[in-house]
Structure formats: structure tokens, C-alpha cells
Tab-separated table of C-alpha atoms in Angstrom:
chain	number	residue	atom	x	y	z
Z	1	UNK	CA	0.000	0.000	0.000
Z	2	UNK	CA	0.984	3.753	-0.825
Z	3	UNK	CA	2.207	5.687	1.869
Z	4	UNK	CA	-0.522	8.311	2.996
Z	5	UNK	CA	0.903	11.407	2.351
Z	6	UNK	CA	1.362	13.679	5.761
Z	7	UNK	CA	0.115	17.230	5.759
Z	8	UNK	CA	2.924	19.362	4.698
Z	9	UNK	CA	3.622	23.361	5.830
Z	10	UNK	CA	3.780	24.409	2.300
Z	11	UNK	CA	1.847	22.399	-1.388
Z	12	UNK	CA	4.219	20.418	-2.762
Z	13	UNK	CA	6.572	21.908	-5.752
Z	14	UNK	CA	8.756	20.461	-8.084
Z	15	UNK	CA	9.719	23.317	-10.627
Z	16	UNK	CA	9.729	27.168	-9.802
Z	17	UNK	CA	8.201	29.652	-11.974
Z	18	UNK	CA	11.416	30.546	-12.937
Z	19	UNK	CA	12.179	26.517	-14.070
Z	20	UNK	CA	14.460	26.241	-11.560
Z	21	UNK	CA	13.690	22.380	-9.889
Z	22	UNK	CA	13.043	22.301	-6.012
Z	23	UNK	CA	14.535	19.369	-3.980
Z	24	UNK	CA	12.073	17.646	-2.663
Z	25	UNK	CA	13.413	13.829	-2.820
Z	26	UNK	CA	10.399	11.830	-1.718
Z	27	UNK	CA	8.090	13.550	-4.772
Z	28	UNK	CA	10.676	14.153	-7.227
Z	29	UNK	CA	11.349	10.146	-6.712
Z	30	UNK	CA	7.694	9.639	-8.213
Z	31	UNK	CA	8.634	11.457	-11.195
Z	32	UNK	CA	12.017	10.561	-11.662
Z	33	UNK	CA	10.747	8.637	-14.692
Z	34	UNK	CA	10.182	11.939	-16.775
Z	35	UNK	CA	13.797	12.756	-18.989
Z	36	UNK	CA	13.553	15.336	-21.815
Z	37	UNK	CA	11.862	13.637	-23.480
Z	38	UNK	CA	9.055	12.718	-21.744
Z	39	UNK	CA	9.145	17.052	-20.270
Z	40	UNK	CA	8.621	17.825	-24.428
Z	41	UNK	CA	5.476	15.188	-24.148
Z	42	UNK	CA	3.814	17.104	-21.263
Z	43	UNK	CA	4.558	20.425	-22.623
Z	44	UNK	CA	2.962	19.730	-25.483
Z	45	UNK	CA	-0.214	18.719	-23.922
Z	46	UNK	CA	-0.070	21.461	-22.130
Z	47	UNK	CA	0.559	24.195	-25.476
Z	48	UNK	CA	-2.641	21.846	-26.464
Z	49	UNK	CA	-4.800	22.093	-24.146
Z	50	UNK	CA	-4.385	25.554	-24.166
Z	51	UNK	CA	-5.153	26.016	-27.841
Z	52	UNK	CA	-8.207	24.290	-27.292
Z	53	UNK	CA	-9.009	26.335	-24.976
Z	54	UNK	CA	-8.425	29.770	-26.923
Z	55	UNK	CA	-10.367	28.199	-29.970
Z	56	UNK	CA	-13.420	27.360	-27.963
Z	57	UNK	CA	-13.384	30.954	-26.450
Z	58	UNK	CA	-13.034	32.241	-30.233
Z	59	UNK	CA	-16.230	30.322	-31.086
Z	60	UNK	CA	-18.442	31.308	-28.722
Z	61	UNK	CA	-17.748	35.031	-29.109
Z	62	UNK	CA	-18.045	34.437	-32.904
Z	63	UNK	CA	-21.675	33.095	-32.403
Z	64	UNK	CA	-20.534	29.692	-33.050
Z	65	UNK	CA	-20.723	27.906	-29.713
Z	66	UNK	CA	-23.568	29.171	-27.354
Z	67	UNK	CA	-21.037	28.321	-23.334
Z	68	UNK	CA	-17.848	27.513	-23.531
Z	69	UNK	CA	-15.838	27.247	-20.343
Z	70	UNK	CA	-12.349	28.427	-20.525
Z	71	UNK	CA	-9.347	26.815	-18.869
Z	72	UNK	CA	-6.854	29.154	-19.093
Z	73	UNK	CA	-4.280	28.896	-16.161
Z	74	UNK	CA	-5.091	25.848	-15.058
Z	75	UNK	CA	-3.312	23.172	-17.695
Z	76	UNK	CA	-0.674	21.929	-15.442
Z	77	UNK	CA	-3.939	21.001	-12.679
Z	78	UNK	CA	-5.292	19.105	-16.010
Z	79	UNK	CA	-2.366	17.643	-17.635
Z	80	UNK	CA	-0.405	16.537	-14.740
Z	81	UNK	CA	-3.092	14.943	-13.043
Z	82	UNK	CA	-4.642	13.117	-16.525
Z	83	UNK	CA	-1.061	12.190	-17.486
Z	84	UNK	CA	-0.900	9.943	-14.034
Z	85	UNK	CA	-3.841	7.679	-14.768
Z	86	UNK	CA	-4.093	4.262	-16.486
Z	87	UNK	CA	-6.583	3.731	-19.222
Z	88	UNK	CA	-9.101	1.165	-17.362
Z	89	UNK	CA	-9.210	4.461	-14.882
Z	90	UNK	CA	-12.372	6.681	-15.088
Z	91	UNK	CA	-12.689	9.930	-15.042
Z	92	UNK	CA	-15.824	11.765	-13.444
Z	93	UNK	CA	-15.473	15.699	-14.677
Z	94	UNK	CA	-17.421	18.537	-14.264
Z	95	UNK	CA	-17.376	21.539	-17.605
Z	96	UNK	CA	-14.006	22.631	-17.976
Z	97	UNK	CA	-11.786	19.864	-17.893
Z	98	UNK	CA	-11.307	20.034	-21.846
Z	99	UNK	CA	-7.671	19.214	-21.083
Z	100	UNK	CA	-8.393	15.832	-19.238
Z	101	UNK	CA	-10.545	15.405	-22.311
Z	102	UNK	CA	-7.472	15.695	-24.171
Z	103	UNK	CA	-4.955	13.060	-22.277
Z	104	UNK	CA	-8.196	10.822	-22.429
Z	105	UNK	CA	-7.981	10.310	-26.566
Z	106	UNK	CA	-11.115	12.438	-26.583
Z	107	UNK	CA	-11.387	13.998	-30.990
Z	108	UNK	CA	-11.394	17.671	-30.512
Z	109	UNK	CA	-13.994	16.979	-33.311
Z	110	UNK	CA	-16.228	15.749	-30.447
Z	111	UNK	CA	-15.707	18.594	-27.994
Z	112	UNK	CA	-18.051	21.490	-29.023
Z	113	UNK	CA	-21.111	18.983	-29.704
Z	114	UNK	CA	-23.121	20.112	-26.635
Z	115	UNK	CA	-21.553	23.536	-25.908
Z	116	UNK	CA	-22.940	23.980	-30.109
Z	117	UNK	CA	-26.261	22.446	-28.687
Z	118	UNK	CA	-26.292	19.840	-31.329
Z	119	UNK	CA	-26.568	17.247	-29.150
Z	120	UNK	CA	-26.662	16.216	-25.120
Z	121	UNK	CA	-23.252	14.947	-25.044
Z	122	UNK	CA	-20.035	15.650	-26.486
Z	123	UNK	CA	-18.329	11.982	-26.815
Z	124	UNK	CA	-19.048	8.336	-26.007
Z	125	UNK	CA	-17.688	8.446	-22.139
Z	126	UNK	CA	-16.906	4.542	-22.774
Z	127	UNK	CA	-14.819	4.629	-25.769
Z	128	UNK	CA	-12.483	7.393	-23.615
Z	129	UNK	CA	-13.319	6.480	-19.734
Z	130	UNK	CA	-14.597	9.852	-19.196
Z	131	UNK	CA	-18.241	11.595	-18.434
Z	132	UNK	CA	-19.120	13.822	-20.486
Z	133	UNK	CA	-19.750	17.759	-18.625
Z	134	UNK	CA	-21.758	18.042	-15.927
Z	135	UNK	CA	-23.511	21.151	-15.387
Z	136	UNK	CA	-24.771	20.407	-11.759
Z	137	UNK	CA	-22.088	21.221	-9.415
Z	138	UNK	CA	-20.644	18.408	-7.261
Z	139	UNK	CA	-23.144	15.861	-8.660
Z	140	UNK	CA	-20.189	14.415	-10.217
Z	141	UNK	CA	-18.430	13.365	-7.070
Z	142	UNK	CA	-21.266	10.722	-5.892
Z	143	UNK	CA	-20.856	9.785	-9.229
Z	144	UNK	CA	-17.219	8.794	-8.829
Z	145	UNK	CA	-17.660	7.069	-5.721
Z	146	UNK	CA	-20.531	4.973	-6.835
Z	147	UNK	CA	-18.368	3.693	-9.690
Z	148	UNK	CA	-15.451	3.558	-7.832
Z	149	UNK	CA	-17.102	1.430	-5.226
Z	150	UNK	CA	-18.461	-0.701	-7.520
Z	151	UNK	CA	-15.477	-1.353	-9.300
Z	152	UNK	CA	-13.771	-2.295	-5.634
Z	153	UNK	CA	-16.745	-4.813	-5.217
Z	154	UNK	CA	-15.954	-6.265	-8.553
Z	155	UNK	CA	-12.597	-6.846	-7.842
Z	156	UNK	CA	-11.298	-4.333	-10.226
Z	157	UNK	CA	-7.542	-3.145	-9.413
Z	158	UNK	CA	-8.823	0.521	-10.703
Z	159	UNK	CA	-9.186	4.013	-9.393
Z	160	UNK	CA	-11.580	6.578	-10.324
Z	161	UNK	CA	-11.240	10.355	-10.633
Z	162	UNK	CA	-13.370	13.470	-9.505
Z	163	UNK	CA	-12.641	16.898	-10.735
Z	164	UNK	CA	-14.104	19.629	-9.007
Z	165	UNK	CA	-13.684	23.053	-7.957
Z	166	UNK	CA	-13.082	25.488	-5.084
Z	167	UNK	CA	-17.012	26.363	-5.004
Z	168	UNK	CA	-17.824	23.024	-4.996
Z	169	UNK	CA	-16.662	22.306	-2.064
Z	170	UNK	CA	-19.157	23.880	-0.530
Z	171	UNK	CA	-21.798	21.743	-2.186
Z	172	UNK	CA	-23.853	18.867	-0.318
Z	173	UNK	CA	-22.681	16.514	-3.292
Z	174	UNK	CA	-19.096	16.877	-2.629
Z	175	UNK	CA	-19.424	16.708	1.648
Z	176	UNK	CA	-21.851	13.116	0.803
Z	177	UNK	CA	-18.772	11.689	-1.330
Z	178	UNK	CA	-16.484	12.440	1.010
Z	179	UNK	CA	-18.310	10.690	3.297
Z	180	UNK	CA	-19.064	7.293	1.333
Z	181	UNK	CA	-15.837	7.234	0.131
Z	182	UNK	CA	-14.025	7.658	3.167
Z	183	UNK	CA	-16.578	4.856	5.153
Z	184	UNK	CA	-16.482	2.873	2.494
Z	185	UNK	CA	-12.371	2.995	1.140
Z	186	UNK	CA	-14.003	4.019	-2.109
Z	187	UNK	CA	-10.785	4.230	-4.568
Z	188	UNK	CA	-11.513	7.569	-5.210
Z	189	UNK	CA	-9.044	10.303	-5.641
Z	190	UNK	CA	-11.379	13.968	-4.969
Z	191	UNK	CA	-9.127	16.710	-7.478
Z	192	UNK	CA	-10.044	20.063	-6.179
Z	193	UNK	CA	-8.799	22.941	-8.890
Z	194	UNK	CA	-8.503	25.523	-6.143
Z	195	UNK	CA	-8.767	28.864	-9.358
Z	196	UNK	CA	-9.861	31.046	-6.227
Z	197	UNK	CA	-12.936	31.801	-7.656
Z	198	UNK	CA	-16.541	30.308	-7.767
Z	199	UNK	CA	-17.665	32.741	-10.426
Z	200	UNK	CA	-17.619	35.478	-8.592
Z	201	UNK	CA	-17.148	34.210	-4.969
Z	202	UNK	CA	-13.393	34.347	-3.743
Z	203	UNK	CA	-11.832	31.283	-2.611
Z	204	UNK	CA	-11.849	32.716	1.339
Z	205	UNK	CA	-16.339	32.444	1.449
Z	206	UNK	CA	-16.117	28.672	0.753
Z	207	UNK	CA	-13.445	27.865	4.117
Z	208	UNK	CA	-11.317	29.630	6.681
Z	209	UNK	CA	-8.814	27.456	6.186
Z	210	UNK	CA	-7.449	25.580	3.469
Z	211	UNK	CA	-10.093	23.319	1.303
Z	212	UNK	CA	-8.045	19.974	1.704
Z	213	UNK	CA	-8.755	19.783	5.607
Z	214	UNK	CA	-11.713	19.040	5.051
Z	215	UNK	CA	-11.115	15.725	3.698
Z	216	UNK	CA	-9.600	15.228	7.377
Z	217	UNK	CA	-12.645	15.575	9.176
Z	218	UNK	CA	-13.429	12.411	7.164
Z	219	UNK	CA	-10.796	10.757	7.848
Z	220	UNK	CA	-9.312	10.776	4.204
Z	221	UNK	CA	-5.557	11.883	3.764
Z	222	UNK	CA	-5.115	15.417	1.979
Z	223	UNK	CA	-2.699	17.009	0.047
Z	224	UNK	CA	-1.904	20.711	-1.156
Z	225	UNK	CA	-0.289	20.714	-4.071
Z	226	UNK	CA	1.179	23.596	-6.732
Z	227	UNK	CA	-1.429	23.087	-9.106
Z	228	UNK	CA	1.005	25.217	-12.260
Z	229	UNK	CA	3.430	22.844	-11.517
Z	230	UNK	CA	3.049	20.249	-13.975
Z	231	UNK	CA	5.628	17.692	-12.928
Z	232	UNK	CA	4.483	17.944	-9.083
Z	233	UNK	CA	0.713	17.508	-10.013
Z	234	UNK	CA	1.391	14.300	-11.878
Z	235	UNK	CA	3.674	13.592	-8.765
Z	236	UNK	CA	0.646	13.766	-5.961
Z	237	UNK	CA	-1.588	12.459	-8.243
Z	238	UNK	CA	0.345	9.101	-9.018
Z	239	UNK	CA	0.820	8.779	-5.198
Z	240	UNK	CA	-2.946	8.978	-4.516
Z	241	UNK	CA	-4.033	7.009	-7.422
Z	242	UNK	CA	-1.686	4.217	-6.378
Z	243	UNK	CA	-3.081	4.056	-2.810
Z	244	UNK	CA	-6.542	3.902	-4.144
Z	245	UNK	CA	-5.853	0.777	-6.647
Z	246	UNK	CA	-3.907	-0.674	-3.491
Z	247	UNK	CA	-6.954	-0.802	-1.083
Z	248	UNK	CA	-5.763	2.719	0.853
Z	249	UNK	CA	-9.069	3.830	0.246
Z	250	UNK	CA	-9.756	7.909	-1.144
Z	251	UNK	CA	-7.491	10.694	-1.150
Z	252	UNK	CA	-8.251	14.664	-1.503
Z	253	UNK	CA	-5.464	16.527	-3.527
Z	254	UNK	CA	-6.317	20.736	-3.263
Z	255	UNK	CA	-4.298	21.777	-6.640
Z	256	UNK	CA	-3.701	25.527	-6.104
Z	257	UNK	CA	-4.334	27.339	-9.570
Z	258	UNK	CA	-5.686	30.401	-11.145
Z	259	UNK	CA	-8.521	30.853	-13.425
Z	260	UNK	CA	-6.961	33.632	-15.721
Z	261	UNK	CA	-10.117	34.217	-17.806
Z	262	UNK	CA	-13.883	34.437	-17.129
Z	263	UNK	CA	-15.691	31.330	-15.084
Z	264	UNK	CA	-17.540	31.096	-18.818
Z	265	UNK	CA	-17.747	33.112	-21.583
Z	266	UNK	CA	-21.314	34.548	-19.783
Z	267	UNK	CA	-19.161	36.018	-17.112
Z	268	UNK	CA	-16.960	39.383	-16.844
Z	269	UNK	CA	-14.414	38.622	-14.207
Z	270	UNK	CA	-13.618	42.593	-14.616
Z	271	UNK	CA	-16.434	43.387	-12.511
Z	272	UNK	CA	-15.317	41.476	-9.129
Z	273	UNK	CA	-11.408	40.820	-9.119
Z	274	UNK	CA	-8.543	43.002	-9.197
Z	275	UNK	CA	-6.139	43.322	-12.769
Z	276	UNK	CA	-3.432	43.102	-10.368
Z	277	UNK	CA	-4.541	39.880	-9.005
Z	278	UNK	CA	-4.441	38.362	-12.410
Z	279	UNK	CA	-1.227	39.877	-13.243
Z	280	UNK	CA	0.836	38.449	-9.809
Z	281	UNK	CA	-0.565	34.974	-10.382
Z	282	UNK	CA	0.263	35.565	-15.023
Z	283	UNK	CA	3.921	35.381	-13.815
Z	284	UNK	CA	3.140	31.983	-12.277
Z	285	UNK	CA	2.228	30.463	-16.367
Z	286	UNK	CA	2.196	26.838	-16.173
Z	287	UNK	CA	3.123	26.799	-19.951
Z	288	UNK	CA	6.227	29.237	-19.318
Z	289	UNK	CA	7.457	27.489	-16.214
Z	290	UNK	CA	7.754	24.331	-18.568
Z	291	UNK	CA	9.957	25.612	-21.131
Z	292	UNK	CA	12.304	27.900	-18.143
Z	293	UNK	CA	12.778	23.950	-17.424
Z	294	UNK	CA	13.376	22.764	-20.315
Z	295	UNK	CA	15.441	25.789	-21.194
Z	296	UNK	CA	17.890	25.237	-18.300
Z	297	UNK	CA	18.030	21.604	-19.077
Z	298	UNK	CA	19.032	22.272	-22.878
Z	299	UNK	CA	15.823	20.088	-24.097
Z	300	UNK	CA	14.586	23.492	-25.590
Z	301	UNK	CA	15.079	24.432	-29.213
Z	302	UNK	CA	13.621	26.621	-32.173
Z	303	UNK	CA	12.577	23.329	-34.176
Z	304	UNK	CA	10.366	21.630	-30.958
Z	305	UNK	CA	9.187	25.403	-30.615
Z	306	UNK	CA	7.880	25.477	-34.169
Z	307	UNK	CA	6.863	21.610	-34.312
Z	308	UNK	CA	4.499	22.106	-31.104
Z	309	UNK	CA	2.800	25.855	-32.048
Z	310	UNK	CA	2.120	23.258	-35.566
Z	311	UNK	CA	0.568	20.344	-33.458
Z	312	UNK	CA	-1.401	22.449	-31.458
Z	313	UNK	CA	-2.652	24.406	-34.778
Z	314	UNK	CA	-3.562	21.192	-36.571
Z	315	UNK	CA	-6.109	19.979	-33.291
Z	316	UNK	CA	-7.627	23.412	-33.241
Z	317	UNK	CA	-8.387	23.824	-36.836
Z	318	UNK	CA	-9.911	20.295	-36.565
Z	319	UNK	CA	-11.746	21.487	-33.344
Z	320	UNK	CA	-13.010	24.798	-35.202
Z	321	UNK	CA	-13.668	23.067	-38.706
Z	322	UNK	CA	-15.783	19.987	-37.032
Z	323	UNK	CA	-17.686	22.347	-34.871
Z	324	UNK	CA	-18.421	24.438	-38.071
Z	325	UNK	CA	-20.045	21.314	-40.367
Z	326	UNK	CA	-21.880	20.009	-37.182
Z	327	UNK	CA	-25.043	19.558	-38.526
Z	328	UNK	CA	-28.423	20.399	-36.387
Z	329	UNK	CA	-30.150	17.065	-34.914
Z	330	UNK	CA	-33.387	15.480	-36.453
Z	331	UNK	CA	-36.008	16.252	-33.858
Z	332	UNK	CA	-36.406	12.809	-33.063
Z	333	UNK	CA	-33.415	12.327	-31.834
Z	334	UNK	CA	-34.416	14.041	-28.708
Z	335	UNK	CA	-35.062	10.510	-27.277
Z	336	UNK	CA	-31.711	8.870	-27.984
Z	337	UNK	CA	-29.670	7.926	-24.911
Z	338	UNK	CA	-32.333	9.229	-21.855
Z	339	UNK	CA	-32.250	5.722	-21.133
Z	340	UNK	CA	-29.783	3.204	-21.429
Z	341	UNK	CA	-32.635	0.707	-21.776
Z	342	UNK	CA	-35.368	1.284	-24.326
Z	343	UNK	CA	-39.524	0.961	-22.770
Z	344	UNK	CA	-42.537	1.327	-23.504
Z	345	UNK	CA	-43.305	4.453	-22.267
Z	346	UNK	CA	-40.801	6.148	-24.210
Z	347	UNK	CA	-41.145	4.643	-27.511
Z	348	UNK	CA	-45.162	5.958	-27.114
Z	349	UNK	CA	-43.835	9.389	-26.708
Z	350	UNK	CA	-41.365	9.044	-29.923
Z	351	UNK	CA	-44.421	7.625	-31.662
Z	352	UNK	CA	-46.652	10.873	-30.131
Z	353	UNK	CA	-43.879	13.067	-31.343
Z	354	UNK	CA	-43.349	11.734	-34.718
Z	355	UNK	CA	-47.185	12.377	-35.066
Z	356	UNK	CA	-47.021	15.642	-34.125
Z	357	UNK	CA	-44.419	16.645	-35.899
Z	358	UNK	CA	-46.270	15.142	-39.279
Z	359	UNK	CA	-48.834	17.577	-38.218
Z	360	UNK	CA	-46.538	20.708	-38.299
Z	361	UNK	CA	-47.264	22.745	-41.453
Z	362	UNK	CA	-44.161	23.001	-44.020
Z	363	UNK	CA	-42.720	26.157	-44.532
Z	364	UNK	CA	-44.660	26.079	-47.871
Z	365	UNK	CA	-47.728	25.322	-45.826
Z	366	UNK	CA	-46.615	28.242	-43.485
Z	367	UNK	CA	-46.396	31.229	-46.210
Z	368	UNK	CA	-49.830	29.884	-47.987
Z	369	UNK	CA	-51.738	30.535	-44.203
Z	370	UNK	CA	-50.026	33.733	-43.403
């Protein structure tokens, strides 16, 4: 079994902002697997994710999208912590985690489908072991535990994720997962993305004292971690995930971040947070802490420069082009996957709905009555 990690003064950091690395030898021994090469890998999923990001802004304020919520600042939360889990994990999101989506083998072709309102889901969660995003906040985290509880009774050496934020910690969701999972030994690992802000609630409304005690009031171990600090965020989270598939029950990681941009592209964070705020936590980039690293550590040059910005082009024009040549559903189709199990009642409202559709004057029929 996984040691349980002890609470710590300070969250755990691997790499400066400046790329300088910080000795820490019992996390930096979790990573110690990750060369130059492996540091290009993750910095490319991380240049990704972030063009994702900046393309799905782009097509909701160009009419194209009707929600779209950004995850600017918080890639190394995403990356690091997707990068640590195995495929037969499973991943229980909640709407922004469009860089999970990414480690998970998710199409960017699929990723706008229900932010365009084309359909009720973006892709098949099965094919990628991911949910699709959940609007309710917190739901996802009994979701998690049920399937991760499940899987335990099943035998099934696996862990499950739940991705969450600061406000909803402060949900009735969240506090009843903690609870199952911790009576239970659910293999759940509960990742917080502490941005500081629950739309327009600071980070200091939802607890007095940091969010990952209060996974100790349920007896689960905690962990603060930097959450721009891609290399210690897969560190923490391969730590936690391995003491879940071992039988060490749930763990809590708090992944301190920053949400740079709006909480969606409804909101104006102008209108309750300081420029200056945003500015002191900009120096912080995940992305530029990366390549300081790899810069220091000669594994930076003008040809992986060019060959990423290309990469990360090529998924966002297929992001933007798909999203464009989505077509709009048949009407009917309003009654595929409610139920995992077809019944009666159901197919008599397709049938009702079919009928009344038939009824519907044509536009034809439509000018010749006006």
C-alpha cells in the first residue's frame, strides 16, 4: 500500500516559476521517470490544451458555440493529473476539464457537440473512460464514488477520478462523497482545482482554512499541491491514485491554480477581481514554467518550438472546422440515450412526437396561411 501522504507546511513543488527544480526527494522520486523527453510530451499537452481552450473561447464570441468554459491557467492542474492515470481508470469531470478530455484520446472533433447544442453529449464516455460535462455542481463526485465502489466490489484493481472546484466544495454533493468514500475505502481520488474563484465568490467564502482539511474531518488523507506545476501535479496524483488501486481507500489533492479568464464566456471577471490579481498569479504560467525547465536543461530548441505551435494548430483547426459542419439534430433524436434501456413508455412518446411533428405545417404550408 501507498504511503498516505502527511500534511505538509507548504503544497508540494517540483519546478519554480522561474524553471528552476526544487529538492524535494520523496516527490521528485515519483517522477524521476520523466527525462527530456518525456518534459517535451507534457509540454505539449499542455501548449494543447491551451489552444483548445483559446479556440473554444473564439467560437463562442463568434456566435458559433452558445457556453464555452475556458481553462486558461489551469493546464498543469489538467495535464499533470490526466497524465498519471491508467486507461481502465475513469474519469468523473465537471465543464471545464477540456484538457483531461485531451490526455483521455477524446477527438477535438467531439468537444463542441453540446456547448454547439447539437446534441446532449459531447463523446461516447466509454470509448475514452470519461463523463461527459456536468452542469450540476458536485453531482459528479457521488458519481465517482458509486463507480469507484463498484469497481472495488468487482474486484477491479482501478481508481476513479473526480474533478471539481473550489465552489464546490461547498456543495452537499461533494461533503456526501467524502463521506461514502471515506466509510467505504471508495478508490476515489477527490481533485479540487482551487482557481480562487466560484464565479464570482473568492476562494476565502467557501473555508477559513485551506479546502483539503476538510477531507480530514473524514478521515481521508489530503494534500496541497502547486497546481502550475506540472511535474508535481502528476507527482501527488500518481501517489494517490496508487493508494486507491492498493486498497488505501480515497485521497483529496487541493491543486492551487488560477482561473486567468472568465468562469464562462457569460461572465466578466472585470467586474469582481482586481487586474493586479491576475497579473501576480500571469507570472506563475504553467506553460512558461515548462519551457524555463526545459530551457535550463538544454531540451529546448527553435525546431520543438515550431513543431508544437504546428501540433497544437492542426487539433484546433480540426476542433473549429468539425464544430463548423456540425449539422443540427433530427427532432427525433431528442429521445436517444435518456435511457440506457429502451420501454414502452418512451417509444409511445417518440411515436406521439413523430405524429405531431407530421402535423406541423411546411414552410410552404406556413407562407400559404399567413
Amino acid at each position: 500500500m501507498s504511503e498516505t501522504p502527511r500534511e505538509r507546511a507548504y503544497p508540494v513543488q517540483l519546478v519554480q516559476p522561474d524553471g528552476r527544480r526544487v529538492l524535494d526527494p520523496e516527490y521528485a522520486a515519483l517522477v524521476a521517470d520523466i527525462g527530456t523527453a518525456e518534459l517535451r510530451e507534457l509540454y505539449t499537452d499542455l501548449v494543447i490544451a491551451r489552444r483548445i481552450d483559446t479556440e473554444g473561447t473564439a467560437l463562442q464570441r463568434q456566435g458559433q458555440l452558445g457556453l464555452w468554459a475556458p481553462l486558461l491557467g489551469q493546464e498543469a492542474a489538467q495535464i499533470g493529473s490526466a497524465r498519471a492515470l491508467r486507461r481502465d481508470d475513469y474519469v468523473f469531470c465537471s465543464y471545464r476539464e477540456a484538457g483531461v478530455a485531451w490526455c483521455r484520446g477524446v477527438d477535438p472533433a467531439e468537444m463542441t457537440r453540446l456547448w454547439r447544442g447539437v446534441a446532449h453529449h459531447c463523446w461516447d464516455p466509454d470509448a475514452v473512460g470519461m463523463t461527459n460535462p456536468a452542469i450540476v455542481v458536485g453531482a459528479q463526485g457521488l458519481h465517482a464514488t458509486g463507480y469507484a465502489y463498484a469497481a472495488h466490489l468487482d474486484g477491479a484493481e482501478l481508481a476513479t477520478v473526480a474533478y471539481f472546484g473550489d465552489g464546490a466544495t461547498s456543495q452537499g454533493d461533494i461533503a456526501e462523497a467524502l463521506g461514502f468514500a471515506a466509510s467505504w475505502a471508495a478508490p476515489v481520488v477527490f481533485f479540487c482545482q482551487n482557481n480562487h474563484w466560484a464565479i464570482s465568490a473568492p476562494v476565502r467564502v467557501q473555508s477559513a482554512v485551506p479546502l483539503v482539511r476538510r477531507a480530514y474531518g473524514y478521515g481521508m488523507p489530503g494534500i496541497r499541491v502547486d497546481g502550475n506545476d506540472v511535474l508535481a501535479v502528476l507527482a501527488v496524483t500518481r501517489q494517490a491514485l496508487a493508494r486507491a488501486r492498493s486498497g488505501g481507500g480515497p485521497s483529496f489533492i487541493e491543486a492551487l491554480t488560477y482561473r486567468m479568464g472568465p468562469h464562462t464566456t457569460a461572465d466578466d471577471p472585470t467586474r469582481y477581481r482586481a487586474a493586479a490579481e491576475a497579473d501576480e498569479w500571469r507570472g506563475r504560467d504553467p506553460l512558461d514554467r515548462v519551457r524555463r525547465l526545459l530551457e535550463r536543461e538544454s531540451g529546448w530548441d527553435a525546431e520543438f518550438e515550431r513543431a508544437v505551435a504546428a501540433r497544437a494548430d492542426a487539433v484546433a483547426h480540426r476542433l473549429r472546422s468539425a464544430t463548423l459542419a456540425m449539422p443540427d439534430p433530427a427532432p427525433e433524436t431528442l429521445f436517444d440515450h435518456v435511457y440506457a434501456t429502451p420501454h414502452a413508455e418512451l417509444e409511445r412518446q417518440r411515436r406521439e412526437f413523430a405524429e405531431y411533428l407530421a402535423d406541423e405545417p411546411g414552410p410552404a404550408q406556413q407562407g400559404a396561411l399567413a
